[in-house]
Each structure stands twice: as structure tokens, then as C-alpha cells.
PDB file of N, CA and C in Angstrom:
ATOM      1  N   UNK A  11      23.622 -32.913   9.136  1.00  0.00           N
ATOM      2  CA  UNK A  11      22.644 -32.691  10.106  1.00  0.00           C
ATOM      3  C   UNK A  11      23.444 -32.335  11.341  1.00  0.00           C
ATOM      4  N   UNK A  12      22.933 -31.343  12.256  1.00  0.00           N
ATOM      5  CA  UNK A  12      23.333 -31.370  13.554  1.00  0.00           C
ATOM      6  C   UNK A  12      22.327 -31.934  14.618  1.00  0.00           C
ATOM      7  N   UNK A  13      22.969 -32.180  15.821  1.00  0.00           N
ATOM      8  CA  UNK A  13      22.260 -32.858  16.948  1.00  0.00           C
ATOM      9  C   UNK A  13      20.945 -31.872  17.099  1.00  0.00           C
ATOM     10  N   UNK A  14      20.703 -30.809  17.236  1.00  0.00           N
ATOM     11  CA  UNK A  14      19.563 -29.864  17.217  1.00  0.00           C
ATOM     12  C   UNK A  14      18.822 -30.053  16.233  1.00  0.00           C
ATOM     13  N   UNK A  15      19.075 -30.057  15.017  1.00  0.00           N
ATOM     14  CA  UNK A  15      18.112 -30.435  13.943  1.00  0.00           C
ATOM     15  C   UNK A  15      17.373 -31.595  14.108  1.00  0.00           C
ATOM     16  N   UNK A  16      18.422 -32.900  14.476  1.00  0.00           N
ATOM     17  CA  UNK A  16      17.920 -34.266  14.700  1.00  0.00           C
ATOM     18  C   UNK A  16      16.684 -34.053  15.796  1.00  0.00           C
ATOM     19  N   UNK A  17      17.029 -33.517  16.692  1.00  0.00           N
ATOM     20  CA  UNK A  17      16.176 -33.677  17.757  1.00  0.00           C
ATOM     21  C   UNK A  17      15.178 -32.420  18.097  1.00  0.00           C
ATOM     22  N   UNK A  18      15.352 -31.372  17.330  1.00  0.00           N
ATOM     23  CA  UNK A  18      14.421 -30.273  17.453  1.00  0.00           C
ATOM     24  C   UNK A  18      14.737 -29.293  18.323  1.00  0.00           C
ATOM     25  N   UNK A  19      15.955 -29.289  19.127  1.00  0.00           N
ATOM     26  CA  UNK A  19      16.301 -29.082  20.225  1.00  0.00           C
ATOM     27  C   UNK A  19      16.555 -27.440  19.977  1.00  0.00           C
ATOM     28  N   UNK A  20      16.285 -26.389  20.783  1.00  0.00           N
ATOM     29  CA  UNK A  20      16.432 -25.123  20.798  1.00  0.00           C
ATOM     30  C   UNK A  20      15.377 -24.488  19.687  1.00  0.00           C
ATOM     31  N   UNK A  21      14.462 -25.255  19.463  1.00  0.00           N
ATOM     32  CA  UNK A  21      13.307 -24.513  18.671  1.00  0.00           C
ATOM     33  C   UNK A  21      12.379 -23.948  19.435  1.00  0.00           C
ATOM     34  N   UNK A  22      11.994 -24.513  20.718  1.00  0.00           N
ATOM     35  CA  UNK A  22      10.955 -23.839  21.310  1.00  0.00           C
ATOM     36  C   UNK A  22      11.465 -22.843  22.461  1.00  0.00           C
ATOM     37  N   UNK A  23      12.570 -23.257  22.949  1.00  0.00           N
ATOM     38  CA  UNK A  23      13.075 -22.332  23.608  1.00  0.00           C
ATOM     39  C   UNK A  23      13.283 -20.773  23.056  1.00  0.00           C
ATOM     40  N   UNK A  24      13.407 -19.652  23.654  1.00  0.00           N
ATOM     41  CA  UNK A  24      13.604 -18.242  23.398  1.00  0.00           C
ATOM     42  C   UNK A  24      13.242 -17.968  21.840  1.00  0.00           C
ATOM     43  N   UNK A  25      12.083 -18.684  21.528  1.00  0.00           N
ATOM     44  CA  UNK A  25      11.304 -18.473  20.256  1.00  0.00           C
ATOM     45  C   UNK A  25      10.227 -17.257  20.531  1.00  0.00           C
ATOM     46  N   UNK A  26      10.673 -16.021  20.632  1.00  0.00           N
ATOM     47  CA  UNK A  26       9.684 -14.873  20.915  1.00  0.00           C
ATOM     48  C   UNK A  26       9.627 -14.192  19.258  1.00  0.00           C
ATOM     49  N   UNK A  27      10.256 -14.761  18.260  1.00  0.00           N
ATOM     50  CA  UNK A  27      10.028 -14.007  17.048  1.00  0.00           C
ATOM     51  C   UNK A  27      10.953 -12.659  16.758  1.00  0.00           C
ATOM     52  N   UNK A  28      11.865 -12.546  17.767  1.00  0.00           N
ATOM     53  CA  UNK A  28      13.004 -11.716  17.528  1.00  0.00           C
ATOM     54  C   UNK A  28      13.941 -12.110  16.629  1.00  0.00           C
ATOM     55  N   UNK A  29      14.352 -13.202  16.486  1.00  0.00           N
ATOM     56  CA  UNK A  29      15.227 -13.621  15.655  1.00  0.00           C
ATOM     57  C   UNK A  29      14.909 -14.590  14.468  1.00  0.00           C
ATOM     58  N   UNK A  30      13.809 -14.645  14.213  1.00  0.00           N
ATOM     59  CA  UNK A  30      13.007 -15.255  13.356  1.00  0.00           C
ATOM     60  C   UNK A  30      12.851 -14.454  12.186  1.00  0.00           C
ATOM     61  N   UNK A  31      13.103 -15.129  10.901  1.00  0.00           N
ATOM     62  CA  UNK A  31      12.779 -14.129   9.643  1.00  0.00           C
ATOM     63  C   UNK A  31      11.262 -14.171   9.492  1.00  0.00           C
ATOM     64  N   UNK A  32      10.944 -13.692   8.310  1.00  0.00           N
ATOM     65  CA  UNK A  32       9.644 -13.591   8.182  1.00  0.00           C
ATOM     66  C   UNK A  32       8.883 -15.154   7.690  1.00  0.00           C
ATOM     67  N   UNK A  33       7.948 -15.469   8.349  1.00  0.00           N
ATOM     68  CA  UNK A  33       7.075 -16.431   8.089  1.00  0.00           C
ATOM     69  C   UNK A  33       6.605 -16.787   6.604  1.00  0.00           C
ATOM     70  N   UNK A  34       6.605 -17.933   5.829  1.00  0.00           N
ATOM     71  CA  UNK A  34       6.402 -17.973   4.722  1.00  0.00           C
ATOM     72  C   UNK A  34       4.825 -17.806   4.212  1.00  0.00           C
ATOM     73  N   UNK A  35       4.195 -17.978   5.363  1.00  0.00           N
ATOM     74  CA  UNK A  35       2.815 -17.394   5.208  1.00  0.00           C
ATOM     75  C   UNK A  35       2.598 -15.790   5.152  1.00  0.00           C
ATOM     76  N   UNK A  36       3.586 -15.208   5.668  1.00  0.00           N
ATOM     77  CA  UNK A  36       3.487 -14.075   5.943  1.00  0.00           C
ATOM     78  C   UNK A  36       3.545 -13.005   4.602  1.00  0.00           C
ATOM     79  N   UNK A  37       2.995 -12.112   4.462  1.00  0.00           N
ATOM     80  CA  UNK A  37       3.027 -11.329   2.869  1.00  0.00           C
ATOM     81  C   UNK A  37       3.733 -10.091   3.105  1.00  0.00           C
ATOM     82  N   UNK A  38       4.435  -9.529   2.286  1.00  0.00           N
ATOM     83  CA  UNK A  38       4.831  -8.258   2.423  1.00  0.00           C
ATOM     84  C   UNK A  38       3.882  -7.460   1.275  1.00  0.00           C
ATOM     85  N   UNK A  39       3.452  -6.030   1.579  1.00  0.00           N
ATOM     86  CA  UNK A  39       2.377  -5.524   0.759  1.00  0.00           C
ATOM     87  C   UNK A  39       3.192  -4.196   0.575  1.00  0.00           C
ATOM     88  N   UNK A  40       3.262  -3.564  -0.632  1.00  0.00           N
ATOM     89  CA  UNK A  40       3.783  -2.291  -0.950  1.00  0.00           C
ATOM     90  C   UNK A  40       2.471  -1.658  -0.458  1.00  0.00           C
ATOM     91  N   UNK A  41       2.947  -0.354   0.003  1.00  0.00           N
ATOM     92  CA  UNK A  41       1.990   0.820   0.691  1.00  0.00           C
ATOM     93  C   UNK A  41       2.496   2.027  -0.168  1.00  0.00           C
ATOM     94  N   UNK A  42       1.404   2.808  -0.591  1.00  0.00           N
ATOM     95  CA  UNK A  42       1.791   3.987  -0.996  1.00  0.00           C
ATOM     96  C   UNK A  42       0.859   5.246  -0.296  1.00  0.00           C
ATOM     97  N   UNK A  43       1.216   6.186   0.050  1.00  0.00           N
ATOM     98  CA  UNK A  43       0.559   7.126   0.562  1.00  0.00           C
ATOM     99  C   UNK A  43       0.218   8.313  -0.652  1.00  0.00           C
ATOM    100  N   UNK A  44      -1.199   8.557  -0.658  1.00  0.00           N
ATOM    101  CA  UNK A  44      -1.949   9.150  -1.707  1.00  0.00           C
ATOM    102  C   UNK A  44      -2.441  10.719  -1.240  1.00  0.00           C
ATOM    103  N   UNK A  45      -1.785  11.646  -2.137  1.00  0.00           N
ATOM    104  CA  UNK A  45      -2.239  12.850  -1.848  1.00  0.00           C
ATOM    105  C   UNK A  45      -3.030  13.762  -3.095  1.00  0.00           C
ATOM    106  N   UNK A  46      -3.855  14.469  -2.806  1.00  0.00           N
ATOM    107  CA  UNK A  46      -4.611  15.368  -3.682  1.00  0.00           C
ATOM    108  C   UNK A  46      -4.289  16.469  -3.466  1.00  0.00           C
ATOM    109  N   UNK A  47      -3.653  17.175  -4.271  1.00  0.00           N
ATOM    110  CA  UNK A  47      -2.819  18.777  -4.147  1.00  0.00           C
ATOM    111  C   UNK A  47      -2.108  18.705  -2.695  1.00  0.00           C
ATOM    112  N   UNK A  48      -1.638  18.055  -2.454  1.00  0.00           N
ATOM    113  CA  UNK A  48      -0.253  18.023  -1.319  1.00  0.00           C
ATOM    114  C   UNK A  48      -1.116  17.695   0.022  1.00  0.00           C
ATOM    115  N   UNK A  49      -2.365  17.529  -0.013  1.00  0.00           N
ATOM    116  CA  UNK A  49      -3.262  16.935   1.137  1.00  0.00           C
ATOM    117  C   UNK A  49      -3.397  15.545   1.239  1.00  0.00           C
ATOM    118  N   UNK A  50      -3.059  14.892   2.473  1.00  0.00           N
ATOM    119  CA  UNK A  50      -2.534  13.321   2.524  1.00  0.00           C
ATOM    120  C   UNK A  50      -4.430  12.932   2.525  1.00  0.00           C
ATOM    121  N   UNK A  51      -4.639  11.981   1.581  1.00  0.00           N
ATOM    122  CA  UNK A  51      -5.861  11.295   1.428  1.00  0.00           C
ATOM    123  C   UNK A  51      -6.058   9.802   2.252  1.00  0.00           C
ATOM    124  N   UNK A  52      -4.819   9.071   1.961  1.00  0.00           N
ATOM    125  CA  UNK A  52      -5.072   7.648   2.549  1.00  0.00           C
ATOM    126  C   UNK A  52      -3.844   6.971   2.026  1.00  0.00           C
ATOM    127  N   UNK A  53      -4.074   5.679   2.300  1.00  0.00           N
ATOM    128  CA  UNK A  53      -3.006   4.688   1.737  1.00  0.00           C
ATOM    129  C   UNK A  53      -3.639   3.681   0.770  1.00  0.00           C
ATOM    130  N   UNK A  54      -2.679   3.469  -0.279  1.00  0.00           N
ATOM    131  CA  UNK A  54      -2.965   2.692  -1.285  1.00  0.00           C
ATOM    132  C   UNK A  54      -2.178   1.376  -0.978  1.00  0.00           C
ATOM    133  N   UNK A  55      -2.790   0.279  -0.843  1.00  0.00           N
ATOM    134  CA  UNK A  55      -2.217  -1.109  -0.527  1.00  0.00           C
ATOM    135  C   UNK A  55      -2.095  -1.980  -1.913  1.00  0.00           C
ATOM    136  N   UNK A  56      -0.944  -2.680  -2.170  1.00  0.00           N
ATOM    137  CA  UNK A  56      -1.048  -3.347  -3.474  1.00  0.00           C
ATOM    138  C   UNK A  56      -0.841  -4.792  -3.056  1.00  0.00           C
ATOM    139  N   UNK A  57      -2.121  -5.290  -2.943  1.00  0.00           N
ATOM    140  CA  UNK A  57      -1.996  -6.861  -2.328  1.00  0.00           C
ATOM    141  C   UNK A  57      -1.866  -7.986  -3.125  1.00  0.00           C
ATOM    142  N   UNK A  58      -1.769  -7.630  -4.596  1.00  0.00           N
ATOM    143  CA  UNK A  58      -1.600  -8.888  -5.654  1.00  0.00           C
ATOM    144  C   UNK A  58      -0.319  -8.287  -6.596  1.00  0.00           C
ATOM    145  N   UNK A  59       0.320  -9.104  -7.304  1.00  0.00           N
ATOM    146  CA  UNK A  59       1.293  -8.667  -8.326  1.00  0.00           C
ATOM    147  C   UNK A  59       0.756  -7.924  -9.272  1.00  0.00           C
ATOM    148  N   UNK A  60      -0.713  -7.834  -9.604  1.00  0.00           N
ATOM    149  CA  UNK A  60      -1.413  -7.205 -10.573  1.00  0.00           C
ATOM    150  C   UNK A  60      -1.742  -6.016 -10.587  1.00  0.00           C
ATOM    151  N   UNK A  61      -1.759  -5.617  -9.214  1.00  0.00           N
ATOM    152  CA  UNK A  61      -1.908  -4.225  -8.955  1.00  0.00           C
ATOM    153  C   UNK A  61      -0.975  -3.415  -8.860  1.00  0.00           C
ATOM    154  N   UNK A  62      -1.189  -2.015  -9.236  1.00  0.00           N
ATOM    155  CA  UNK A  62      -0.382  -0.909  -9.280  1.00  0.00           C
ATOM    156  C   UNK A  62      -0.911   0.115  -8.834  1.00  0.00           C
ATOM    157  N   UNK A  63       0.071   1.252  -8.402  1.00  0.00           N
ATOM    158  CA  UNK A  63      -0.491   2.731  -7.952  1.00  0.00           C
ATOM    159  C   UNK A  63      -1.363   3.249  -8.850  1.00  0.00           C
ATOM    160  N   UNK A  64      -0.965   2.918 -10.163  1.00  0.00           N
ATOM    161  CA  UNK A  64      -1.714   3.663 -11.433  1.00  0.00           C
ATOM    162  C   UNK A  64      -3.157   3.323 -11.498  1.00  0.00           C
ATOM    163  N   UNK A  65      -3.395   2.103 -10.507  1.00  0.00           N
ATOM    164  CA  UNK A  65      -5.003   1.932 -10.750  1.00  0.00           C
ATOM    165  C   UNK A  65      -5.861   2.889 -10.091  1.00  0.00           C
ATOM    166  N   UNK A  66      -5.200   4.026  -9.314  1.00  0.00           N
ATOM    167  CA  UNK A  66      -5.909   5.033  -8.916  1.00  0.00           C
ATOM    168  C   UNK A  66      -6.419   5.743  -9.966  1.00  0.00           C
ATOM    169  N   UNK A  67      -5.670   6.257 -11.025  1.00  0.00           N
ATOM    170  CA  UNK A  67      -6.071   6.857 -12.259  1.00  0.00           C
ATOM    171  C   UNK A  67      -7.024   6.392 -13.115  1.00  0.00           C
ATOM    172  N   UNK A  68      -6.836   4.884 -13.109  1.00  0.00           N
ATOM    173  CA  UNK A  68      -7.787   4.285 -14.064  1.00  0.00           C
ATOM    174  C   UNK A  68      -9.422   4.342 -13.104  1.00  0.00           C
ATOM    175  N   UNK A  69      -9.253   4.324 -11.870  1.00  0.00           N
ATOM    176  CA  UNK A  69     -10.368   4.346 -10.901  1.00  0.00           C
ATOM    177  C   UNK A  69     -11.178   5.825 -11.213  1.00  0.00           C
ATOM    178  N   UNK A  70     -10.391   6.683 -11.133  1.00  0.00           N
ATOM    179  CA  UNK A  70     -10.651   8.341 -11.345  1.00  0.00           C
ATOM    180  C   UNK A  70     -11.254   8.555 -12.695  1.00  0.00           C
ATOM    181  N   UNK A  71     -10.889   7.940 -13.675  1.00  0.00           N
ATOM    182  CA  UNK A  71     -11.123   8.073 -14.944  1.00  0.00           C
ATOM    183  C   UNK A  71     -12.530   7.408 -15.222  1.00  0.00           C
ATOM    184  N   UNK A  72     -12.479   6.298 -14.523  1.00  0.00           N
ATOM    185  CA  UNK A  72     -13.919   5.379 -14.709  1.00  0.00           C
ATOM    186  C   UNK A  72     -14.872   6.265 -13.980  1.00  0.00           C
ATOM    187  N   UNK A  73     -14.884   7.156 -12.902  1.00  0.00           N
ATOM    188  CA  UNK A  73     -15.491   7.869 -11.994  1.00  0.00           C
ATOM    189  C   UNK A  73     -15.833   9.291 -12.774  1.00  0.00           C
ATOM    190  N   UNK A  74     -15.309   9.285 -13.981  1.00  0.00           N
ATOM    191  CA  UNK A  74     -15.624  10.648 -14.621  1.00  0.00           C
ATOM    192  C   UNK A  74     -14.692  11.770 -14.621  1.00  0.00           C
ATOM    193  N   UNK A  75     -13.494  11.345 -13.897  1.00  0.00           N
ATOM    194  CA  UNK A  75     -12.603  12.505 -13.536  1.00  0.00           C
ATOM    195  C   UNK A  75     -11.494  12.396 -14.670  1.00  0.00           C
ATOM    196  N   UNK A  76     -11.214  13.302 -15.484  1.00  0.00           N
ATOM    197  CA  UNK A  76      -9.988  13.211 -16.588  1.00  0.00           C
ATOM    198  C   UNK A  76      -9.087  14.195 -16.225  1.00  0.00           C
ATOM    199  N   UNK A  77      -9.545  15.536 -15.809  1.00  0.00           N
ATOM    200  CA  UNK A  77      -8.576  16.676 -15.626  1.00  0.00           C
ATOM    201  C   UNK A  77      -7.680  16.645 -14.507  1.00  0.00           C
ATOM    202  N   UNK A  78      -6.790  15.805 -14.407  1.00  0.00           N
ATOM    203  CA  UNK A  78      -5.806  15.540 -13.302  1.00  0.00           C
ATOM    204  C   UNK A  78      -4.539  15.112 -13.704  1.00  0.00           C
ATOM    205  N   UNK A  79      -3.503  15.548 -13.156  1.00  0.00           N
ATOM    206  CA  UNK A  79      -2.162  14.823 -13.772  1.00  0.00           C
ATOM    207  C   UNK A  79      -1.476  14.130 -12.168  1.00  0.00           C
ATOM    208  N   UNK A  80      -1.064  12.958 -12.341  1.00  0.00           N
ATOM    209  CA  UNK A  80      -0.395  12.218 -11.179  1.00  0.00           C
ATOM    210  C   UNK A  80       0.985  11.825 -11.307  1.00  0.00           C
ATOM    211  N   UNK A  81       1.953  11.779 -10.478  1.00  0.00           N
ATOM    212  CA  UNK A  81       3.129  11.046 -10.328  1.00  0.00           C
ATOM    213  C   UNK A  81       3.708  10.735  -9.197  1.00  0.00           C
ATOM    214  N   UNK A  82       4.388   9.542  -9.321  1.00  0.00           N
ATOM    215  CA  UNK A  82       4.934   8.798  -8.059  1.00  0.00           C
ATOM    216  C   UNK A  82       6.212   9.367  -7.734  1.00  0.00           C
ATOM    217  N   UNK A  83       6.513   9.706  -6.317  1.00  0.00           N
ATOM    218  CA  UNK A  83       7.647   9.986  -5.754  1.00  0.00           C
ATOM    219  C   UNK A  83       8.003   9.102  -4.593  1.00  0.00           C
ATOM    220  N   UNK A  84       8.911   8.176  -4.698  1.00  0.00           N
ATOM    221  CA  UNK A  84       9.326   6.940  -3.641  1.00  0.00           C
ATOM    222  C   UNK A  84       7.906   6.518  -3.448  1.00  0.00           C
ATOM    223  N   UNK A  85       7.329   6.589  -2.153  1.00  0.00           N
ATOM    224  CA  UNK A  85       6.205   5.538  -1.746  1.00  0.00           C
ATOM    225  C   UNK A  85       4.928   6.813  -1.562  1.00  0.00           C
ATOM    226  N   UNK A  86       5.212   8.055  -2.205  1.00  0.00           N
ATOM    227  CA  UNK A  86       4.129   8.852  -2.347  1.00  0.00           C
ATOM    228  C   UNK A  86       3.475   8.978  -3.459  1.00  0.00           C
ATOM    229  N   UNK A  87       2.254   9.106  -3.596  1.00  0.00           N
ATOM    230  CA  UNK A  87       1.630   9.052  -4.941  1.00  0.00           C
ATOM    231  C   UNK A  87       0.791  10.202  -5.014  1.00  0.00           C
ATOM    232  N   UNK A  88       1.053  11.341  -5.958  1.00  0.00           N
ATOM    233  CA  UNK A  88       0.419  12.796  -5.722  1.00  0.00           C
ATOM    234  C   UNK A  88      -0.649  12.845  -7.112  1.00  0.00           C
ATOM    235  N   UNK A  89      -1.551  13.429  -6.665  1.00  0.00           N
ATOM    236  CA  UNK A  89      -2.646  13.565  -7.741  1.00  0.00           C
ATOM    237  C   UNK A  89      -3.000  15.361  -7.774  1.00  0.00           C
ATOM    238  N   UNK A  90      -2.821  15.884  -8.961  1.00  0.00           N
ATOM    239  CA  UNK A  90      -2.781  17.309  -8.771  1.00  0.00           C
ATOM    240  C   UNK A  90      -3.975  17.572  -9.791  1.00  0.00           C
ATOM    241  N   UNK A  91      -4.701  18.543  -9.286  1.00  0.00           N
ATOM    242  CA  UNK A  91      -5.832  18.880 -10.157  1.00  0.00           C
ATOM    243  C   UNK A  91      -6.420  20.494  -9.868  1.00  0.00           C
ATOM    244  N   UNK A  92      -7.133  20.955 -10.709  1.00  0.00           N
ATOM    245  CA  UNK A  92      -7.542  22.302 -10.698  1.00  0.00           C
ATOM    246  C   UNK A  92      -8.923  22.357 -10.300  1.00  0.00           C
ATOM    247  N   UNK A  93      -9.532  21.582 -11.096  1.00  0.00           N
ATOM    248  CA  UNK A  93     -11.040  21.285 -10.987  1.00  0.00           C
ATOM    249  C   UNK A  93     -11.479  20.158 -10.123  1.00  0.00           C
ATOM    250  N   UNK A  94     -12.478  20.126  -9.212  1.00  0.00           N
ATOM    251  CA  UNK A  94     -13.048  19.247  -8.507  1.00  0.00           C
ATOM    252  C   UNK A  94     -12.203  18.499  -7.466  1.00  0.00           C
ATOM    253  N   UNK A  95     -11.369  19.304  -6.873  1.00  0.00           N
ATOM    254  CA  UNK A  95     -10.302  18.879  -5.997  1.00  0.00           C
ATOM    255  C   UNK A  95     -11.143  18.272  -4.713  1.00  0.00           C
ATOM    256  N   UNK A  96     -12.154  18.761  -4.131  1.00  0.00           N
ATOM    257  CA  UNK A  96     -12.734  18.311  -3.236  1.00  0.00           C
ATOM    258  C   UNK A  96     -13.518  16.947  -3.476  1.00  0.00           C
ATOM    259  N   UNK A  97     -14.082  16.962  -4.644  1.00  0.00           N
ATOM    260  CA  UNK A  97     -15.167  15.778  -5.136  1.00  0.00           C
ATOM    261  C   UNK A  97     -13.765  14.539  -5.407  1.00  0.00           C
ATOM    262  N   UNK A  98     -12.683  14.878  -5.914  1.00  0.00           N
ATOM    263  CA  UNK A  98     -11.756  13.818  -6.234  1.00  0.00           C
ATOM    264  C   UNK A  98     -11.093  13.209  -4.776  1.00  0.00           C
ATOM    265  N   UNK A  99     -11.008  14.057  -3.881  1.00  0.00           N
ATOM    266  CA  UNK A  99     -10.613  13.591  -2.380  1.00  0.00           C
ATOM    267  C   UNK A  99     -11.427  12.781  -2.053  1.00  0.00           C
ATOM    268  N   UNK A 100     -12.753  13.430  -1.941  1.00  0.00           N
ATOM    269  CA  UNK A 100     -13.827  12.496  -1.192  1.00  0.00           C
ATOM    270  C   UNK A 100     -14.009  11.161  -1.919  1.00  0.00           C
ATOM    271  N   UNK A 101     -14.031  11.106  -3.333  1.00  0.00           N
ATOM    272  CA  UNK A 101     -13.934   9.735  -4.204  1.00  0.00           C
ATOM    273  C   UNK A 101     -12.836   8.918  -3.609  1.00  0.00           C
ATOM    274  N   UNK A 102     -11.769   9.265  -3.806  1.00  0.00           N
ATOM    275  CA  UNK A 102     -10.367   8.727  -2.955  1.00  0.00           C
ATOM    276  C   UNK A 102     -10.413   8.179  -1.725  1.00  0.00           C
ATOM    277  N   UNK A 103     -10.922   8.887  -0.939  1.00  0.00           N
ATOM    278  CA  UNK A 103     -11.023   8.355   0.419  1.00  0.00           C
ATOM    279  C   UNK A 103     -11.626   6.925   0.667  1.00  0.00           C
ATOM    280  N   UNK A 104     -13.034   7.088  -0.137  1.00  0.00           N
ATOM    281  CA  UNK A 104     -13.797   6.055  -0.072  1.00  0.00           C
ATOM    282  C   UNK A 104     -13.288   4.677  -0.780  1.00  0.00           C
ATOM    283  N   UNK A 105     -12.653   4.926  -1.860  1.00  0.00           N
ATOM    284  CA  UNK A 105     -11.940   4.049  -2.514  1.00  0.00           C
ATOM    285  C   UNK A 105     -10.627   3.406  -1.934  1.00  0.00           C
ATOM    286  N   UNK A 106      -9.846   4.302  -1.141  1.00  0.00           N
ATOM    287  CA  UNK A 106      -8.775   3.661  -0.430  1.00  0.00           C
ATOM    288  C   UNK A 106      -9.420   2.870   0.971  1.00  0.00           C
ATOM    289  N   UNK A 107     -10.769   3.237   1.253  1.00  0.00           N
ATOM    290  CA  UNK A 107     -11.046   2.530   2.618  1.00  0.00           C
ATOM    291  C   UNK A 107     -11.465   1.210   2.447  1.00  0.00           C
ATOM    292  N   UNK A 108     -12.040   1.325   1.036  1.00  0.00           N
ATOM    293  CA  UNK A 108     -13.014   0.120   0.567  1.00  0.00           C
ATOM    294  C   UNK A 108     -11.617  -1.252   0.216  1.00  0.00           C
ATOM    295  N   UNK A 109     -10.525  -0.583  -0.185  1.00  0.00           N
ATOM    296  CA  UNK A 109      -9.584  -1.546  -0.721  1.00  0.00           C
ATOM    297  C   UNK A 109      -8.929  -2.103   0.422  1.00  0.00           C
TER     298      UNK A 109
END
């Protein structure tokens, strides 16, 4: 144990957050940009370990949309569809804003 540790010296001086690591209460969330036919729709945040970006596919299927393909490229999630492009885009915008 050093003198600074013993007396708490230096902990309040120059503590502007620049040199501090992430706080244990601060969470890091994965974020994916979502596109429908190359048009940006919004961002999907994964807030828990149980969530995945493929939850979007499940949501669309529950909404009655099944004729689409999706794939992940880095932090971009692409949904390609020939039918109902505008409907899917509108439903996803609401879904992503509410999450």
C-alpha cells in the first residue's frame, strides 16, 4: 500500500474523467445500424445479454412479414426485401424507436 492509497491523496485532484477507466456502473451496449434495401432505418441497441440483432427477424415474422432476407456485416444489419419494402421500413422505425 502506498502513501497515496493510505490517505486517499490524488484521488480528487485532476479527476476530470480523462484518465479514469470505465465506471463499474457504466454499461457498454452493442449497437447495430439497420438498413432495409440499403436505406438506413435506425439503430438497434442490445441492452441485455439475451438480446441479439436477429430479434429483428423474429419481430418482422410476428408482424406477418416473411419474404425478406437479412445478414450481418460488421455492425450493419441489412434486410433485403422485394415486397412490402415501405411497410417493413415503417414498422422497423417504430420498433427501433421504442427499444
